[in-house]
XYZ file of C-alpha atoms in Angstrom:
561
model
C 0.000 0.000 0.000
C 1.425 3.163 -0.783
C 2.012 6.124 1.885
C -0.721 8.533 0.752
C -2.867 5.506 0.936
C -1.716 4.561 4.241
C -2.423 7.960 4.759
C -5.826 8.128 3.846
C -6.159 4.845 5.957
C -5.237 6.787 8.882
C -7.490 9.809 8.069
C -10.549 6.915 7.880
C -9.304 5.254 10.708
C -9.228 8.190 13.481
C -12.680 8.596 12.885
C -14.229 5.217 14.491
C -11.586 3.743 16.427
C -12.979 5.015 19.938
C -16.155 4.397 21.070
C -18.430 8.121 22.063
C -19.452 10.753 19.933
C -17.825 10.735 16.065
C -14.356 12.810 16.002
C -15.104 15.761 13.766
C -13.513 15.261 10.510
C -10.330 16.519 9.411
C -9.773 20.016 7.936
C -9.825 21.017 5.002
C -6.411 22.741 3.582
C -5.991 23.267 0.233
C -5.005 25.947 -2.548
C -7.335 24.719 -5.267
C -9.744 22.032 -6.387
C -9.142 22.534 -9.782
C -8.190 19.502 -11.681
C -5.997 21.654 -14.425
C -3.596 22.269 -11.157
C -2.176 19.128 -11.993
C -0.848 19.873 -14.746
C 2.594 21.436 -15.806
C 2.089 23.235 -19.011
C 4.799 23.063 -21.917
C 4.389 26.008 -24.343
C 4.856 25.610 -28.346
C 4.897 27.470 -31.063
C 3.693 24.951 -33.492
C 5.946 26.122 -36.675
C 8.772 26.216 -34.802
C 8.836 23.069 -32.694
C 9.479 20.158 -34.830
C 8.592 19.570 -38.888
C 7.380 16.331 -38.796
C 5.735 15.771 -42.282
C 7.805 18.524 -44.585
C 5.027 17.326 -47.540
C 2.114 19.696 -45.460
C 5.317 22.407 -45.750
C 3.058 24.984 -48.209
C 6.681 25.711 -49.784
C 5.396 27.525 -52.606
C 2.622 29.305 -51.045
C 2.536 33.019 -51.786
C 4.066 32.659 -55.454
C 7.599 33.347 -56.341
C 6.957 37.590 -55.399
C 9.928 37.720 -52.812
C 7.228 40.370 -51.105
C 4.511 37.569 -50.551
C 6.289 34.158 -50.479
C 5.571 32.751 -46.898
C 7.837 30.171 -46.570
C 11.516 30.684 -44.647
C 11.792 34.670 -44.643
C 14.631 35.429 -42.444
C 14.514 38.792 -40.999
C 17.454 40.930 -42.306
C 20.038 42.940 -40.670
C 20.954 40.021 -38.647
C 24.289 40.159 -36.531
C 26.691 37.528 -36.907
C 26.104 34.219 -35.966
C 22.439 35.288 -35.591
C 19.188 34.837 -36.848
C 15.519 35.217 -36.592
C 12.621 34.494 -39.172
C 9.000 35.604 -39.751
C 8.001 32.656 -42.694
C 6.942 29.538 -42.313
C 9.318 27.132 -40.954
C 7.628 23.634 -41.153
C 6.489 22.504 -37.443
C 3.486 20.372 -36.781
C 0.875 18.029 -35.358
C 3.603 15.244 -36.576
C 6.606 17.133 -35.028
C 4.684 17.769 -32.034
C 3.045 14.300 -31.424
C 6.460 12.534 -32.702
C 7.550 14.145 -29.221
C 4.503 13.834 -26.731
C 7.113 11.308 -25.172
C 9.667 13.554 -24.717
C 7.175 16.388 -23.294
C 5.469 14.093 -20.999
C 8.933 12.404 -19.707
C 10.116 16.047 -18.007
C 7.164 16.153 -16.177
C 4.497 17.716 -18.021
C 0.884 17.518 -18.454
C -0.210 19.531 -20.905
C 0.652 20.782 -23.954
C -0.348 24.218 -24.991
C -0.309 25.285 -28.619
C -0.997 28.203 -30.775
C -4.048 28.838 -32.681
C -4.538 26.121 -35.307
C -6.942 27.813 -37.272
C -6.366 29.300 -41.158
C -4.713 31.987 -41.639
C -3.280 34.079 -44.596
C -1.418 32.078 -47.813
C 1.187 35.017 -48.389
C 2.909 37.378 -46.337
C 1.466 41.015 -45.563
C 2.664 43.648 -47.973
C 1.090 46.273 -45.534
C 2.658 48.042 -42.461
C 5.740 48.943 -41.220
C 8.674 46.580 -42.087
C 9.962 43.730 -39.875
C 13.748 44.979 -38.491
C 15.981 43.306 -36.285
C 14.526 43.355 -32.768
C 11.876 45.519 -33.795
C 8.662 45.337 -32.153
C 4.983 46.140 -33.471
C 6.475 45.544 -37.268
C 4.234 43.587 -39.826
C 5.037 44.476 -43.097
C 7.187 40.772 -44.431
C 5.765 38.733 -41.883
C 3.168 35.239 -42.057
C 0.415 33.954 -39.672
C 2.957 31.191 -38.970
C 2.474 31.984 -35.497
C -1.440 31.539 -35.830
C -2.820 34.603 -34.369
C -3.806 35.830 -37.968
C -6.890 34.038 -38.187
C -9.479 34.251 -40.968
C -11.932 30.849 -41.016
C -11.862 30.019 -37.453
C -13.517 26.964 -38.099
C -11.230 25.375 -40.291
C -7.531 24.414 -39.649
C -4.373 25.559 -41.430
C -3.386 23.624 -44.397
C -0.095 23.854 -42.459
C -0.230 21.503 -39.373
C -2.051 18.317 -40.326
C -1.041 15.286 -41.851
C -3.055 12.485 -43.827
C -4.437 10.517 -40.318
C -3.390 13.433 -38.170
C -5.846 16.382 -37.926
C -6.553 18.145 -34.881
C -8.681 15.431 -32.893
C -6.172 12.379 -33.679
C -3.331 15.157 -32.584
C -5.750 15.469 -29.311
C -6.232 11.605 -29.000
C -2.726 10.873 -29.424
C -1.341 13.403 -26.967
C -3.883 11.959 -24.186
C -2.511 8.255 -25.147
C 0.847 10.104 -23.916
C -1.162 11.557 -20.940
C -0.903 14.954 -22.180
C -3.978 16.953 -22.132
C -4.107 19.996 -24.924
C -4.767 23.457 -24.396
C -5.851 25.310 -27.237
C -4.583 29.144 -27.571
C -7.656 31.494 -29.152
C -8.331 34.795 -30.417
C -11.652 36.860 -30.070
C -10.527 40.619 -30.819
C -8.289 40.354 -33.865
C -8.293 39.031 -37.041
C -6.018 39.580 -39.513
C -3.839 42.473 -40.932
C -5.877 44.716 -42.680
C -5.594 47.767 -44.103
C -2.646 49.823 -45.454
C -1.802 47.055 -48.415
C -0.557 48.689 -51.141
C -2.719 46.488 -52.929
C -5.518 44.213 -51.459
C -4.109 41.146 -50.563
C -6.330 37.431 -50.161
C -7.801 36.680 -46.551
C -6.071 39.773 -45.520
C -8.904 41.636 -43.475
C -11.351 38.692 -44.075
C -13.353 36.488 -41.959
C -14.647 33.227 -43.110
C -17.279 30.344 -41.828
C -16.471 27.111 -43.167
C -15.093 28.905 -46.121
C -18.338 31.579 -46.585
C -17.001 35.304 -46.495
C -18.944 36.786 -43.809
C -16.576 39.907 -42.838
C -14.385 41.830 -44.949
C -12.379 45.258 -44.241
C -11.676 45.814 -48.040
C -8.043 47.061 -46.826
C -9.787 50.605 -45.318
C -8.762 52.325 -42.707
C -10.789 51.809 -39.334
C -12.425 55.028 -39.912
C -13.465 54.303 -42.917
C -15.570 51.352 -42.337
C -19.472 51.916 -42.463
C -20.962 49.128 -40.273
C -24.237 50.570 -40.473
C -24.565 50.557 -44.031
C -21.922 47.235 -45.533
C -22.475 44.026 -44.133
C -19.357 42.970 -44.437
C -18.031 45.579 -42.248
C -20.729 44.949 -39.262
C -18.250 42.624 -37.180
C -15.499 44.841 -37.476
C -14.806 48.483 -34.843
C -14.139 51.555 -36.820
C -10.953 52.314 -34.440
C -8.006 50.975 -34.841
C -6.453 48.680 -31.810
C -3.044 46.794 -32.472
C -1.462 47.718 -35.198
C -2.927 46.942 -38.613
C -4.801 43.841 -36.963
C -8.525 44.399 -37.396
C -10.845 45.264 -34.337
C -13.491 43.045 -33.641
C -16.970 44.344 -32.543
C -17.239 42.431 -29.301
C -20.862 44.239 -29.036
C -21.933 42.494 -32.106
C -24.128 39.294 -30.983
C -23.009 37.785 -33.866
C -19.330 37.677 -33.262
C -19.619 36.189 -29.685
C -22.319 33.617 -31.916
C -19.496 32.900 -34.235
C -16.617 32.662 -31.664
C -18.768 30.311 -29.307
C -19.390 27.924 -32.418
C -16.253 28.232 -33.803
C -14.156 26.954 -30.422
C -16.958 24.349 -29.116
C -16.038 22.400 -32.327
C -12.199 22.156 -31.217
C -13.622 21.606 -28.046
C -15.160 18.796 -29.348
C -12.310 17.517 -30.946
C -10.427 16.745 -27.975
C -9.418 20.547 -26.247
C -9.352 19.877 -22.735
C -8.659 24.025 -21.690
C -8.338 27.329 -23.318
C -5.779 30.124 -23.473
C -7.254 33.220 -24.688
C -4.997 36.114 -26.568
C -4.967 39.507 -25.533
C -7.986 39.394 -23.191
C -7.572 42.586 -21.861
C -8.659 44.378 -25.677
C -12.235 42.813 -24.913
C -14.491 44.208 -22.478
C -15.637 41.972 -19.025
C -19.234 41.267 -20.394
C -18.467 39.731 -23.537
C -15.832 36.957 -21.219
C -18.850 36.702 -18.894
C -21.106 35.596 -21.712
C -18.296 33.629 -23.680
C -17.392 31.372 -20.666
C -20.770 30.681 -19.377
C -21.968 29.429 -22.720
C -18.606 27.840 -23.394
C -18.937 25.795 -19.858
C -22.785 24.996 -20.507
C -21.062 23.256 -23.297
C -18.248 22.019 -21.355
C -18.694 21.940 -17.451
C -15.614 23.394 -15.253
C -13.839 24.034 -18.815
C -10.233 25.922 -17.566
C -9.700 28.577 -19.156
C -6.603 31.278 -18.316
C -5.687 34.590 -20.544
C -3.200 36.852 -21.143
C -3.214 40.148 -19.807
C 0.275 41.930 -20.424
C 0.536 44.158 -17.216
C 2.826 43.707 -13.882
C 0.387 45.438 -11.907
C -2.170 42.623 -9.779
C -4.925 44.905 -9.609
C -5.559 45.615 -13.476
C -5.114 41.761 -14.251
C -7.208 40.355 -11.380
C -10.610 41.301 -12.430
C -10.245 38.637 -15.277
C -10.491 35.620 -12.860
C -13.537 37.277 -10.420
C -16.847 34.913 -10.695
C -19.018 38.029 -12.148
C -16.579 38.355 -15.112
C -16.530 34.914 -16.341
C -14.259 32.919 -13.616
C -10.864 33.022 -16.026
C -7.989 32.582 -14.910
C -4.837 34.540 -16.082
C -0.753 34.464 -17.076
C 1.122 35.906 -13.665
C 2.845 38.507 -15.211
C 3.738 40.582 -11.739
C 5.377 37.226 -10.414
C 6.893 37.005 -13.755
C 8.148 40.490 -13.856
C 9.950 39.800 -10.368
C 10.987 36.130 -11.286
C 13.115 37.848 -14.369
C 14.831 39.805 -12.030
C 15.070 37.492 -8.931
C 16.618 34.353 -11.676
C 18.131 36.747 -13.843
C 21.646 38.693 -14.479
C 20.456 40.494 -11.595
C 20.257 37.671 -9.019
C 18.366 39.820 -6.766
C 16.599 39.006 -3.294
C 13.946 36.241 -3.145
C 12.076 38.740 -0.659
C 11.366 40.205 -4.467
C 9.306 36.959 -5.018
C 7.099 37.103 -1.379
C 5.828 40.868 -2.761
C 4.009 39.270 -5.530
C 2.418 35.784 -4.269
C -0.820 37.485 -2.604
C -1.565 34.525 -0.924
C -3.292 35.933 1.406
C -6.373 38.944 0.999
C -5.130 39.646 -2.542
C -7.102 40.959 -5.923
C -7.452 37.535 -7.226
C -10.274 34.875 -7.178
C -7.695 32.021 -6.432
C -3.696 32.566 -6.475
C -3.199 29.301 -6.995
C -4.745 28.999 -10.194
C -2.918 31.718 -11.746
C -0.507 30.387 -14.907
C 3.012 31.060 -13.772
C 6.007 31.357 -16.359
C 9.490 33.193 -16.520
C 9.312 33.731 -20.590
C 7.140 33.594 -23.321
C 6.718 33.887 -27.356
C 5.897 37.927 -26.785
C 9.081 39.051 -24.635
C 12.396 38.536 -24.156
C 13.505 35.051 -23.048
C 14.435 34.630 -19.804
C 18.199 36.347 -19.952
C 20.270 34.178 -17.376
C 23.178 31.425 -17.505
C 22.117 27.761 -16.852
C 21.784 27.625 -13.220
C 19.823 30.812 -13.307
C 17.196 28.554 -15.358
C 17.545 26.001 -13.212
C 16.845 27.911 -9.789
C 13.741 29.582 -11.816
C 12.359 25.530 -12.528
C 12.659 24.982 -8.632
C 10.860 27.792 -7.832
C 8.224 27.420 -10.598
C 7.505 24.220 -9.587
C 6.894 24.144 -5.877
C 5.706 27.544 -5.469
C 2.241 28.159 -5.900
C 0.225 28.344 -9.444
C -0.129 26.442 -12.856
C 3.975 26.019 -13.874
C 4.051 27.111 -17.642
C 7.395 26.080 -19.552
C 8.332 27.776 -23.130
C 9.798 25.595 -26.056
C 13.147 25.181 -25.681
C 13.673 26.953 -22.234
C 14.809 23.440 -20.972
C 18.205 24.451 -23.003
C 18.127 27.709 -22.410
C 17.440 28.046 -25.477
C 17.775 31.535 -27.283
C 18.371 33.382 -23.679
C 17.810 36.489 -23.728
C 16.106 36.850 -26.818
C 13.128 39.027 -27.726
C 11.082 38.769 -31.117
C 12.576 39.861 -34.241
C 15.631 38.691 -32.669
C 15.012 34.981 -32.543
C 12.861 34.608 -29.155
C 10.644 32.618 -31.828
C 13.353 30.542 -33.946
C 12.804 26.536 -35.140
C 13.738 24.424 -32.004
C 13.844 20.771 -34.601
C 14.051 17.265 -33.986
C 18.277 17.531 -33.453
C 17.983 19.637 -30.395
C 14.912 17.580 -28.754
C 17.112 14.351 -29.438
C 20.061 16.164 -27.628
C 17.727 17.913 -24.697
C 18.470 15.077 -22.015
C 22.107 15.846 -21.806
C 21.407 19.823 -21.176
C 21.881 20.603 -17.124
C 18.774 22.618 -17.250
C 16.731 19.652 -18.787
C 17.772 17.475 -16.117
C 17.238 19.911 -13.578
C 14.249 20.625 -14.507
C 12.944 17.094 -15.159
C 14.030 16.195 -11.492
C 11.700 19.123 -9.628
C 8.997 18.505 -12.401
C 8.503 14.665 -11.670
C 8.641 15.583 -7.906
C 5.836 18.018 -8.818
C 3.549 15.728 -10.878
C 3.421 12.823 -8.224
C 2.758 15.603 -4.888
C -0.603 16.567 -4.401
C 0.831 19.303 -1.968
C 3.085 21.129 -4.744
C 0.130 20.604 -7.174
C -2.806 22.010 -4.920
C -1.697 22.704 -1.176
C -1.760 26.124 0.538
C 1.468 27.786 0.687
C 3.078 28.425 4.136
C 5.919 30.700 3.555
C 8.993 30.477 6.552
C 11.899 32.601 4.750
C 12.425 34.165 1.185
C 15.607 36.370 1.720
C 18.526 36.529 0.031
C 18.980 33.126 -2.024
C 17.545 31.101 0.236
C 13.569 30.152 0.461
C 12.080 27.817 2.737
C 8.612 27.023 2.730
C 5.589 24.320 3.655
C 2.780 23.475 0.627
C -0.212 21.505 2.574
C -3.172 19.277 0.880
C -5.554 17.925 2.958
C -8.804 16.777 1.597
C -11.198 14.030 0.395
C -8.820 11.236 2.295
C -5.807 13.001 0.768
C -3.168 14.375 3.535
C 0.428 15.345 2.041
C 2.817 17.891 3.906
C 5.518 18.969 1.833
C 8.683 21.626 2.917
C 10.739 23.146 0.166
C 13.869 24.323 0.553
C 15.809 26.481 -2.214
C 19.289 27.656 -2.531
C 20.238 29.618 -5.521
C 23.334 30.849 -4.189
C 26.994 29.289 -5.863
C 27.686 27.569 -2.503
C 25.935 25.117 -0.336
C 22.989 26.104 2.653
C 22.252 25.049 5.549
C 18.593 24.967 6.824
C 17.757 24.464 10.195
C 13.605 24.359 10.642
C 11.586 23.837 13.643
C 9.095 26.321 12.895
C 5.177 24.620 12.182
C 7.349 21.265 11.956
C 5.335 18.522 12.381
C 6.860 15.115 14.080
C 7.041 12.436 11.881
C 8.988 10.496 9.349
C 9.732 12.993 6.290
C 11.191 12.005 3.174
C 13.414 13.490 1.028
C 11.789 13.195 -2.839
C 15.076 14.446 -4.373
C 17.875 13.418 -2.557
C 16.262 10.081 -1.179
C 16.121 8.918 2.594
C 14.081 9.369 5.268
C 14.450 11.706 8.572
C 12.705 10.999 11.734
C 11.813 14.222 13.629
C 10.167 14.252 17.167
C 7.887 16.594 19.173
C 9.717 19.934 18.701
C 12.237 18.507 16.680
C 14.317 20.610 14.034
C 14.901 19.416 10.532
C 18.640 20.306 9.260
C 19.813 19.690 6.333
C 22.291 21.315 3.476
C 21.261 21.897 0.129
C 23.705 22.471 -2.810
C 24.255 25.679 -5.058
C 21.307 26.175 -7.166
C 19.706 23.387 -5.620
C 16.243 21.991 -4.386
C 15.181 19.380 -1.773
C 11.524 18.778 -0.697
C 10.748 16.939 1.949
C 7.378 14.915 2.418
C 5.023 14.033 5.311
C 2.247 11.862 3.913
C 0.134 12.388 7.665
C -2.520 14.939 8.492
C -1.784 18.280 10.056
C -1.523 17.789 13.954
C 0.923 20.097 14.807
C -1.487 23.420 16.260
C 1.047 25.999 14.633
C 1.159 24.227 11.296
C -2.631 24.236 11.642
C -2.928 27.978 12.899
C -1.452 29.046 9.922
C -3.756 26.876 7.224
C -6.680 27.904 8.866
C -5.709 31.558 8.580
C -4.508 30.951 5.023
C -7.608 29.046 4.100
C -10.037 31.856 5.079
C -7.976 34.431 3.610
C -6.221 33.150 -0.076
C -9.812 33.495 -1.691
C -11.565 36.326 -3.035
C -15.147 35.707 -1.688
């Protein structure tokens, strides 16, 4: 029998062994219910993963115009020895479920993805042109990246194979225990205006290949909703960039957007990451997630809000505006700075958890990541990765993981200077001998068989300076697990010494191995190595008062009510 069964023996156990009145059941202490929690998320860019099937490679989409060819446009003025691209570059369903293995084998869960839905055959002739590390520059550049859409009901001709469309991709990833989560759009579409001429699908929306919008490469201002009916899902004010503005007041749009992701819900989604949530007013999320989870019950669903202040980001995951989660970007912001060339104070970190009488619905549920496809790349050396992993994945929240991050790959890097470059089947096969990889497979395993680091409440005993000590508790439904982290990212050993809220008990170290017996008012000691992790486990319910003190205080307070 294992110990969290023994455990839950125990729990079942206390309850009848005396004779008298029924012992009241055990506390509950938990962070969150939510299933998703589970989960450690690893991030792709589909066209830039892996190409698994080059015949599905479009090659000579966009004609032999150097100004609209889409595949393998490198962006020019380059340094040397560097690179970046804005074409297509070949990556997958194949590429990406040739490596579900690989993916689920560091510890992960889930796979998130970029849209998968069509998008334009040519690159946009409109805009300002793409530079080296430029920012907010079209003009040269594909929908590789998927966030052009135009027929959001039908995928791009790019990422299936004969066998492989997006449910078999879906089924196969679950036979790997990977669960998908699909990235969408609601307030863009595609570039659309300022073509010198007008281009195909540029500005155009399609059903199941029926034109139903179309911006006829205007200007915002020059759309007439009222009077064309191809302009009536479509704002006459301009948002990001050249990207057209969707009318998020038009019933029709939220019709079309509800229809168009229940179908890839139905073909094996199992959670949602929305794009630029924050360019769409509250009511149309609280209508677009209660009919999405009367379709779906509990569906998870998280966005991206690009702001390091809690307060403007929160409002996103209250009940009255649709219960939806959100990217961490204030821990993020701090994370960059506490793992980075800076190496500054964890203390940084403890500023930004809010577990306790915070602006969100639920800390815990919050997506947490150090780098993604819009900034720069996490800029540190490999055991500034590394001490980022241990935090990410015993601290509280949903750990998120970039492509290629597990190499360090492209540190540093912003768009337009290859934050978004082809990772390929070479470096996968050569990922297991990279320090971070193993690292980071090490705390991610730990993570995915603890129900504390997945779901518990977060005690914290010391963030300061590089060293962070602190307890994750789950107790509930016949589930007790006690876990203490310790974390040194300093470049020499550290001693720990805790007797604070320790509990007596046999605790067992998941990393190192062993077991250490601690009695009534005991102290736990124990060194951890530069850049290093150790968690120690308690599979017992919480009978130590102070440990319990603490939950009870956390457990009234870490929820917005």
């Amino acid at each position: 029998m294992s110990r969290l069964a023994l455990a839950a023996l125990a729990l079942a156990l206390a309850g009848c062994a005396t004779a008298g009145p029924a012992a009241p059941p055990p506390r509950d202490y938990y962070g969150t219910l939510e299933p998703m929690a589970g989960d450690a998320v690893y991030f792709v860019v589909t066209d830039r993963f892996v190409n698994g099937d080059p015949n599905n490679d479009q090659r000579e989409q966009g004609g032999p115009d150097p100004a609209t060819r889409s595949f393998d446009r490198p962006v020019a003025g380059a340094p040397a020895g560097e690179s970046d691209n804005i074409g297509y570059l070949g990556g997958d369903f194949k590429g990406l479920l040739d490596n579900a293995g690989y993916i689920r084998e560091m510890g992960f869960g889930a796979v998130w993805l970029t849209p998968i839905v069509d998008n334009p055959d040519q690159a946009f002739t409109g805009g300002e042109a793409v530079t080296w590390g430029g920012a907010f520059q079209d003009r040269g550049k594909t929908g590789y990246h998927g966030y052009w859409g135009v027929d959001f009901f039908r995928l791009d001709e790019h990422l299936p194979s004969p066998g492989l469309d997006f449910a078999a991709l879906t089924a196969g990833l679950k036979r790997h225990g990977l669960k998908t989560v699909l990235d969408i759009v609601a307030n863009h579409g595609s570039p659309s205006f300022t073509m010198p001429q007008d281009q195909p699908k540029y500005g155009e929306i399609y059903r199941d290949g029926v034109l139903v919008a179309d911006h006829q490469n205007l200007p915002p201002e020059r759309l007439d909703p009222e009077r064309e009916p191809l302009h009536r899902l479509f704002r006459n004010q301009k948002d990001l960039v050249q990207l057209s503005n969707l009318d998020d007041t038009n019933p029709a749009l939220l019709d079309y957007f509800v229809d168009a992701y229940s179908q890839w819900l139905d073909q094996g989604a199992d959670a949602l990451r929305i794009d630029t949530i924050r360019h769409v007013p509250m009511p149309f999320w609280r209508s677009f997630a209660a009919r999405m989870r009367a379709k779906r019950p509990g569906l998870f669903m998280f966005g991206e809000a690009f702001d390091y202040k809690a307060e403007n980001i929160a409002p996103f995951t209250w009940a009255e505006n649709g219960a939806v989660s959100v990217l961490d970007f204030p821990l993020k912001e701090r994370m960059a700075q506490v793992f980075g060339r800076a190496r500054a104070d964890y203390a940084r970190l403890d500023q930004r958890l809010y577990l306790q009488g915070g602006p969100y619905a639920n800390p815990y549920e919050l997506m947490t990541f150090y780098d993604n496809h819009d900034m720069a790349r996490l800029d540190a050396n490999d055991e500034g990765f590394i001490d980022a992993n241990n935090w990410l994945f015993t601290a509280r929240g949903i750990p998120v993981i970039y492509y290629g991050s597990e190499t360090g790959f492209q540190r540093g890097r912003a768009e337009h200077a290859g934050n978004r470059n082809y990772y390929g089947q070479a470096r996968v096969d050569a990922g297991a001998a990279h320090p971070i990889h193993a690292a980071l497979k090490r705390i991610a395993q730990v993570r995915r068989d603890s129900p504390a680091l997945q779901r518990g409440l977060q005690s914290n005993l010391l963030l300061q300076g590089d060293r962070a000590a602190f307890y994750r508790v789950y107790q509930h439904g016949g589930t007790a697990q006690i876990a203490l982290v310790l974390l040194n990212k300093g470049d020499a050993p550290a001693d720990f010494a805790i007797a604070e809220r320790l509990q007596a008990g046999t605790w067992r170290a998941a990393l190192g191995g062993g077991e250490t017996a601690i009695g009534e008012g005991g102290t736990l000691r124990a060194r951890v190595p530069a850049h290093g992790v150790e968690v120690y486990l308690l599979d017992a319910p919480v009978r130590d008062a102070g440990l319990a003190a603490a939950l009870d205080r956390a457990m009234a307070r870490a929820r917005r009510r």
